[in-house]
XYZ file of C-alpha atoms in Angstrom:
432
model
C -6.608 10.816 -80.442
C -9.168 12.089 -78.654
C -7.653 16.163 -78.437
C -7.086 15.492 -82.129
C -11.074 15.033 -82.484
C -12.047 17.456 -79.836
C -10.252 19.877 -81.273
C -12.048 19.510 -85.053
C -15.052 20.105 -82.559
C -14.481 22.354 -80.506
C -15.435 24.784 -84.142
C -19.146 23.736 -84.560
C -19.771 23.751 -80.751
C -18.360 27.361 -81.010
C -21.779 28.509 -83.281
C -23.513 28.255 -79.759
C -21.509 31.471 -78.876
C -21.146 32.793 -74.553
C -23.047 31.427 -72.107
C -24.434 33.265 -68.975
C -23.308 32.332 -65.777
C -24.078 34.015 -61.891
C -22.558 35.938 -59.185
C -20.445 38.415 -62.418
C -19.511 41.435 -62.888
C -18.578 44.127 -65.558
C -15.523 45.595 -63.256
C -13.773 44.731 -66.538
C -10.447 45.760 -68.126
C -8.554 44.718 -70.745
C -4.983 44.225 -72.589
C -5.389 44.177 -76.876
C -2.626 41.305 -77.260
C -1.650 40.666 -80.412
C -2.843 37.078 -83.131
C 0.735 35.472 -81.801
C 0.282 35.422 -78.919
C -3.867 34.238 -78.874
C -2.680 31.900 -81.060
C 0.320 30.696 -78.931
C -1.765 30.561 -75.902
C -4.324 28.088 -78.002
C -1.698 26.029 -79.457
C -0.343 25.916 -75.973
C -4.313 23.977 -75.199
C -4.314 21.658 -77.367
C -0.603 20.404 -77.397
C 0.122 21.066 -74.217
C -2.102 21.916 -71.586
C -5.093 19.977 -72.021
C -3.651 16.507 -72.252
C -1.412 16.761 -69.701
C -4.419 17.254 -67.189
C -6.576 14.657 -69.272
C -3.848 12.650 -68.180
C -3.426 13.868 -64.327
C -7.078 12.382 -64.595
C -6.209 9.048 -66.330
C -3.965 8.489 -63.271
C -5.839 9.637 -60.606
C -9.069 7.094 -63.142
C -6.364 4.409 -62.224
C -7.129 3.378 -58.803
C -11.121 3.187 -59.575
C -9.107 -0.197 -60.738
C -8.040 -0.739 -57.231
C -10.783 -3.336 -55.997
C -9.248 -5.939 -58.716
C -6.786 -6.618 -55.425
C -9.552 -7.571 -53.579
C -10.321 -11.234 -53.665
C -6.387 -11.615 -54.588
C -5.728 -10.258 -51.102
C -8.626 -12.665 -49.837
C -7.190 -15.601 -51.005
C -3.640 -14.025 -48.737
C -6.026 -13.595 -46.306
C -9.945 -13.183 -45.533
C -8.929 -10.746 -42.707
C -7.447 -8.257 -45.676
C -10.662 -8.198 -47.983
C -12.895 -5.737 -44.994
C -10.081 -3.735 -44.527
C -9.672 -3.236 -47.694
C -12.911 -2.803 -49.239
C -13.730 -0.233 -46.555
C -10.832 1.332 -46.920
C -11.651 1.572 -50.545
C -14.455 3.695 -49.318
C -12.423 5.962 -46.593
C -9.402 6.583 -49.293
C -12.569 8.474 -51.075
C -13.772 10.905 -48.482
C -9.655 11.316 -47.969
C -9.444 12.033 -51.816
C -12.731 14.664 -51.079
C -10.642 16.829 -48.327
C -8.218 16.958 -51.006
C -9.816 17.950 -53.592
C -11.560 20.569 -50.848
C -8.092 22.568 -49.709
C -7.148 21.248 -53.203
C -9.338 23.875 -54.362
C -9.598 27.316 -52.547
C -5.398 26.770 -53.226
C -5.408 25.987 -56.478
C -8.373 29.286 -56.759
C -6.323 30.998 -53.875
C -2.214 30.492 -55.465
C -2.790 29.164 -58.679
C 1.225 29.439 -59.197
C 1.964 26.830 -56.815
C -0.422 23.779 -59.073
C 3.244 21.952 -59.553
C 4.827 21.985 -56.357
C 0.698 20.886 -55.027
C 1.125 17.865 -57.456
C 4.341 16.807 -57.030
C 3.854 16.633 -52.631
C 0.703 14.693 -53.937
C 2.886 12.536 -55.795
C 5.283 11.726 -53.238
C 1.843 11.068 -50.806
C 0.650 8.838 -52.975
C 4.010 6.712 -53.659
C 5.121 6.433 -50.016
C 1.189 5.669 -48.961
C 1.255 2.682 -51.554
C 4.479 1.489 -50.667
C 3.154 1.730 -47.586
C -0.284 -0.983 -48.306
C 2.369 -3.432 -49.986
C 4.250 -4.410 -46.906
C 1.463 -4.001 -45.098
C -0.236 -6.995 -47.518
C 2.992 -8.707 -47.803
C 2.960 -8.869 -43.820
C -0.894 -9.805 -43.676
C -1.349 -6.914 -41.217
C -5.331 -5.398 -41.478
C -4.707 -1.854 -39.305
C -1.714 -1.771 -41.893
C -4.112 -1.980 -45.140
C -7.326 -0.187 -43.596
C -4.616 3.074 -43.359
C -2.387 2.640 -46.244
C -5.372 2.613 -48.176
C -7.016 5.535 -46.865
C -4.134 7.528 -46.751
C -3.782 6.998 -49.997
C -6.809 9.157 -51.396
C -5.118 12.152 -49.673
C -2.482 12.331 -52.668
C -4.953 11.307 -55.153
C -6.567 13.742 -54.447
C -4.321 16.098 -55.744
C -4.836 14.592 -59.362
C -8.015 14.737 -59.545
C -8.973 18.620 -58.962
C -5.612 19.556 -60.377
C -6.538 17.428 -63.099
C -10.015 19.425 -63.788
C -9.379 22.301 -62.332
C -6.479 22.324 -65.180
C -8.873 20.822 -67.951
C -11.696 23.539 -67.190
C -9.545 27.279 -67.240
C -7.780 25.910 -70.506
C -11.509 25.222 -72.328
C -13.718 28.210 -70.909
C -16.275 28.427 -73.734
C -16.374 25.055 -73.644
C -17.384 23.302 -70.029
C -19.021 20.376 -71.210
C -16.651 19.220 -73.234
C -14.215 20.224 -70.410
C -15.536 17.828 -68.030
C -16.249 15.005 -71.534
C -12.589 14.828 -72.022
C -11.455 15.004 -68.070
C -13.647 12.332 -66.427
C -13.334 10.398 -69.989
C -9.636 9.863 -69.520
C -10.188 8.941 -65.928
C -13.175 6.260 -66.758
C -9.344 4.887 -70.241
C -7.470 4.582 -66.741
C -9.503 2.553 -64.476
C -9.335 0.799 -67.889
C -6.658 -0.480 -67.872
C -5.304 0.205 -64.609
C -8.745 -2.326 -63.883
C -6.316 -5.163 -66.536
C -2.440 -3.430 -66.087
C -3.535 -3.742 -62.178
C -4.726 -7.745 -62.735
C -1.728 -8.564 -64.911
C 0.769 -7.526 -62.399
C -0.502 -9.363 -60.239
C -0.815 -12.166 -62.002
C 3.056 -11.713 -63.045
C 4.472 -10.297 -60.252
C 2.038 -10.857 -57.181
C 0.761 -8.791 -54.553
C 2.885 -6.648 -53.257
C 5.877 -7.018 -56.369
C 1.900 -5.425 -58.417
C 1.975 -2.068 -55.684
C 5.349 -1.663 -56.289
C 5.059 -1.153 -59.262
C 1.281 0.733 -59.676
C 3.406 3.171 -57.193
C 6.813 3.656 -60.067
C 4.109 4.342 -62.663
C 2.219 6.521 -61.756
C 5.423 8.479 -59.724
C 7.055 8.765 -63.602
C 3.446 9.586 -65.702
C 2.953 12.568 -62.910
C 6.765 13.469 -63.114
C 6.647 13.847 -66.871
C 3.273 16.074 -66.718
C 4.946 18.504 -63.843
C 7.005 20.534 -66.733
C 3.234 20.834 -68.495
C 1.549 22.518 -66.058
C 0.110 26.132 -65.539
C -2.701 28.160 -65.249
C -3.781 30.820 -68.020
C -3.942 33.941 -66.854
C -7.447 34.670 -65.855
C -10.119 35.566 -67.961
C -8.471 34.545 -71.195
C -10.848 33.886 -73.760
C -9.724 31.938 -77.235
C -12.817 33.192 -79.538
C -11.180 36.686 -78.583
C -8.802 38.399 -79.699
C -8.707 41.067 -76.874
C -7.175 39.157 -73.583
C -9.445 40.735 -70.381
C -7.227 40.786 -67.082
C -8.343 41.194 -64.318
C -7.136 44.199 -61.829
C -6.901 44.430 -57.860
C -9.185 41.851 -55.564
C -10.411 45.523 -54.016
C -11.578 47.121 -57.298
C -11.878 45.160 -59.816
C -13.496 41.423 -61.112
C -12.426 39.450 -64.296
C -15.877 39.507 -66.573
C -15.120 35.753 -67.270
C -14.411 34.866 -63.957
C -16.840 36.124 -61.411
C -16.403 37.322 -57.965
C -15.976 35.292 -55.080
C -18.497 34.204 -53.000
C -16.300 33.484 -49.801
C -18.996 32.941 -46.427
C -21.207 33.572 -48.750
C -21.706 30.758 -50.520
C -23.287 28.551 -47.674
C -26.332 30.313 -47.290
C -26.655 29.499 -51.176
C -30.144 27.202 -52.070
C -28.319 25.945 -55.458
C -24.739 24.943 -52.975
C -27.148 22.548 -50.836
C -29.130 21.245 -53.825
C -26.541 21.002 -56.620
C -24.504 17.884 -52.893
C -28.068 16.308 -53.113
C -27.400 15.762 -57.203
C -24.272 14.258 -56.232
C -24.978 12.551 -52.604
C -27.426 10.663 -54.686
C -25.709 10.198 -58.454
C -22.295 9.507 -56.908
C -23.357 6.928 -53.434
C -25.089 4.012 -54.815
C -22.265 3.885 -58.068
C -18.924 3.544 -55.822
C -20.992 0.803 -53.450
C -21.762 -1.133 -56.630
C -18.043 -1.042 -57.927
C -15.551 -1.537 -54.927
C -18.235 -3.855 -54.293
C -18.246 -5.430 -58.368
C -15.538 -8.582 -57.688
C -17.517 -9.896 -54.687
C -21.147 -9.996 -56.123
C -20.837 -11.637 -59.155
C -18.582 -14.172 -57.312
C -20.960 -15.065 -54.590
C -23.694 -14.991 -56.950
C -22.872 -15.689 -60.038
C -20.139 -18.079 -59.485
C -18.119 -15.792 -61.869
C -14.279 -16.272 -61.912
C -11.122 -13.528 -61.098
C -10.318 -13.689 -65.105
C -14.578 -13.776 -65.503
C -14.820 -10.625 -63.614
C -11.768 -8.967 -64.213
C -12.783 -8.945 -68.114
C -16.635 -7.603 -66.843
C -14.915 -5.287 -64.848
C -12.927 -3.396 -67.775
C -15.790 -3.407 -69.650
C -18.248 -1.503 -67.710
C -15.224 0.763 -67.382
C -15.666 1.195 -71.150
C -19.201 2.369 -70.469
C -18.275 4.253 -67.386
C -14.977 6.296 -69.892
C -18.312 6.333 -73.170
C -20.564 7.967 -70.138
C -17.574 10.278 -69.101
C -17.294 11.668 -72.480
C -20.405 11.908 -73.903
C -21.850 13.817 -70.853
C -19.267 16.066 -71.764
C -20.235 17.106 -74.920
C -24.015 16.373 -74.403
C -24.788 18.704 -71.231
C -23.443 21.491 -73.822
C -27.231 21.225 -75.842
C -28.953 20.291 -73.258
C -30.137 23.589 -72.942
C -33.494 25.152 -73.046
C -34.558 28.363 -73.169
C -33.680 30.658 -69.454
C -36.765 28.735 -67.421
C -36.264 25.350 -65.496
C -34.606 23.040 -67.892
C -31.203 26.730 -68.184
C -29.052 24.644 -67.629
C -27.684 21.334 -69.926
C -26.385 19.048 -66.491
C -29.328 20.077 -64.764
C -31.237 18.322 -67.483
C -28.727 15.596 -67.417
C -28.386 14.442 -63.527
C -32.690 14.103 -64.348
C -32.572 11.814 -66.699
C -29.402 10.129 -64.464
C -30.992 9.712 -61.349
C -34.520 8.403 -62.647
C -31.975 5.462 -64.531
C -30.515 4.524 -61.200
C -33.609 4.898 -59.420
C -35.215 1.971 -61.734
C -31.661 0.009 -62.001
C -32.162 0.195 -57.754
C -35.557 -0.880 -58.273
C -35.250 -4.444 -60.829
C -31.452 -5.122 -59.002
C -32.477 -6.944 -56.575
C -35.414 -8.999 -58.506
C -33.095 -9.791 -61.514
C -30.464 -11.281 -58.602
C -33.247 -12.964 -56.769
C -34.138 -14.448 -59.626
C -30.647 -15.388 -60.741
C -30.954 -13.349 -63.577
C -27.927 -12.764 -65.289
C -28.421 -10.602 -67.865
C -31.286 -7.270 -66.409
C -28.680 -7.254 -63.260
C -25.863 -6.226 -64.805
C -28.018 -4.037 -66.664
C -28.118 -2.767 -63.552
C -25.012 -2.773 -62.485
C -24.316 -0.965 -66.072
C -26.355 2.017 -65.033
C -25.079 2.689 -61.941
C -21.558 2.609 -62.467
C -22.878 5.175 -65.277
C -24.555 6.796 -62.689
C -21.353 7.120 -60.505
C -19.563 8.795 -63.565
C -21.681 11.463 -64.081
C -22.175 12.512 -61.273
C -18.787 13.952 -61.432
C -19.271 15.619 -64.826
C -22.333 17.535 -63.874
C -20.741 18.627 -60.366
C -17.483 19.988 -62.319
C -19.870 21.511 -66.041
C -23.347 22.897 -62.847
C -19.857 24.136 -60.014
C -18.362 26.428 -63.236
C -22.396 27.751 -64.489
C -24.238 28.113 -61.432
C -21.364 29.577 -59.059
C -19.031 31.322 -62.001
C -15.032 30.438 -63.136
C -13.969 31.543 -59.809
C -15.881 29.771 -57.407
C -15.708 26.810 -59.371
C -12.645 24.613 -57.523
C -13.676 25.376 -54.808
C -17.887 23.991 -55.049
C -16.439 21.569 -57.573
C -14.299 20.710 -53.963
C -17.256 20.729 -51.717
C -19.584 19.099 -53.766
C -17.829 16.231 -55.929
C -15.553 15.923 -53.267
C -16.477 16.622 -49.722
C -19.569 15.460 -50.459
C -18.497 13.039 -53.206
C -16.306 11.595 -50.487
C -18.429 11.401 -47.549
C -21.945 9.112 -49.829
C -19.086 6.750 -51.101
C -17.674 6.015 -48.185
C -20.853 5.416 -46.358
C -21.810 3.352 -48.869
C -18.071 0.994 -49.093
C -18.675 0.280 -45.460
C -21.991 -0.512 -45.620
C -21.026 -2.515 -48.043
C -17.819 -4.464 -46.600
C -20.777 -4.990 -43.332
C -22.711 -6.050 -45.704
C -20.304 -8.600 -47.267
C -19.479 -9.668 -43.300
C -21.880 -11.610 -42.947
C -22.796 -13.058 -45.851
C -19.349 -15.222 -45.234
């Protein structure tokens, strides 16, 4: 449904024309393609490519709902709670490492995308089964290691889904990320309710095994439809731009590789700071949400699950809404040239206000005020990935976007969320 709506909006957004991207060169050669060939690619985009990328993001998004297992595991043995909570943060860092390596591999070997995703599926399935046996045997060490290592498989779905959707929507950078990240949010919504239902019906062990089977089947369904378009393909044009040899010509719509020069770009580190500040507090609130709401306001597991689902709906709408709106928030060529940059200013200001007010509302036992602050933190976390993905393409050109997003949305995001998760688990331990 989202993809169909997006297709109808494409004609409106295309009126804004081509976006200029830094790091591009005019050394290109073009060959004409007939209208049927271009139309076939457009048809493939909406009927197969974009839905497949969104489905990968949906599968990955369901992993954000793993926090619903925390209370049932704590009921089995309180010794499992801290290892599982902190491992969710380490898992985020594992995802980051995979995104960084995967970004390089996808840029260098785009034809190997399906193999990359399939290997990730094997890792995800095996670590999920390992986690199930660890929980059944009440083994904190196994729970920690398996949950942490699961990220190496989940990261392939994330970077693969982001790049697949973005490369099939080159003229709509913000909307592409809104679709992808919105699908991620939808996955977390479905996961939060589905996992709780599986736990209630099957128990923790069988719920993990059922989760493994569902994720495996859905991932296998996407594999036949995963392939990148030719570098430089533009659905608005009647020609296809084909890049020449790596030593002589570069695609106009793609840019040129920065390589190690990326590490001396000030904008690169500014992007990392934006992502770290946006993602860390929100993720810390997300993984600790069940414990916070139970201990602070005495809510039941069922009530917490319902609130978590509501927050995930809000996060999904935030991802799609921000991805859609950043295409309209650019003003001129000065300081406010980028809609994604302008959105980051708004998001971080709102997050700062929430962090200041949340302890006050918690101390006064004001549920409405505290929940509003938590909602803001969830929204800032949802927004950070969209902003990182769009800025990676706008600032460093599409040819560098995968590796830049691997650093920003992967390594930096993962390290920051890991730190906040470990801090939260430490606080939880001291509070018991």
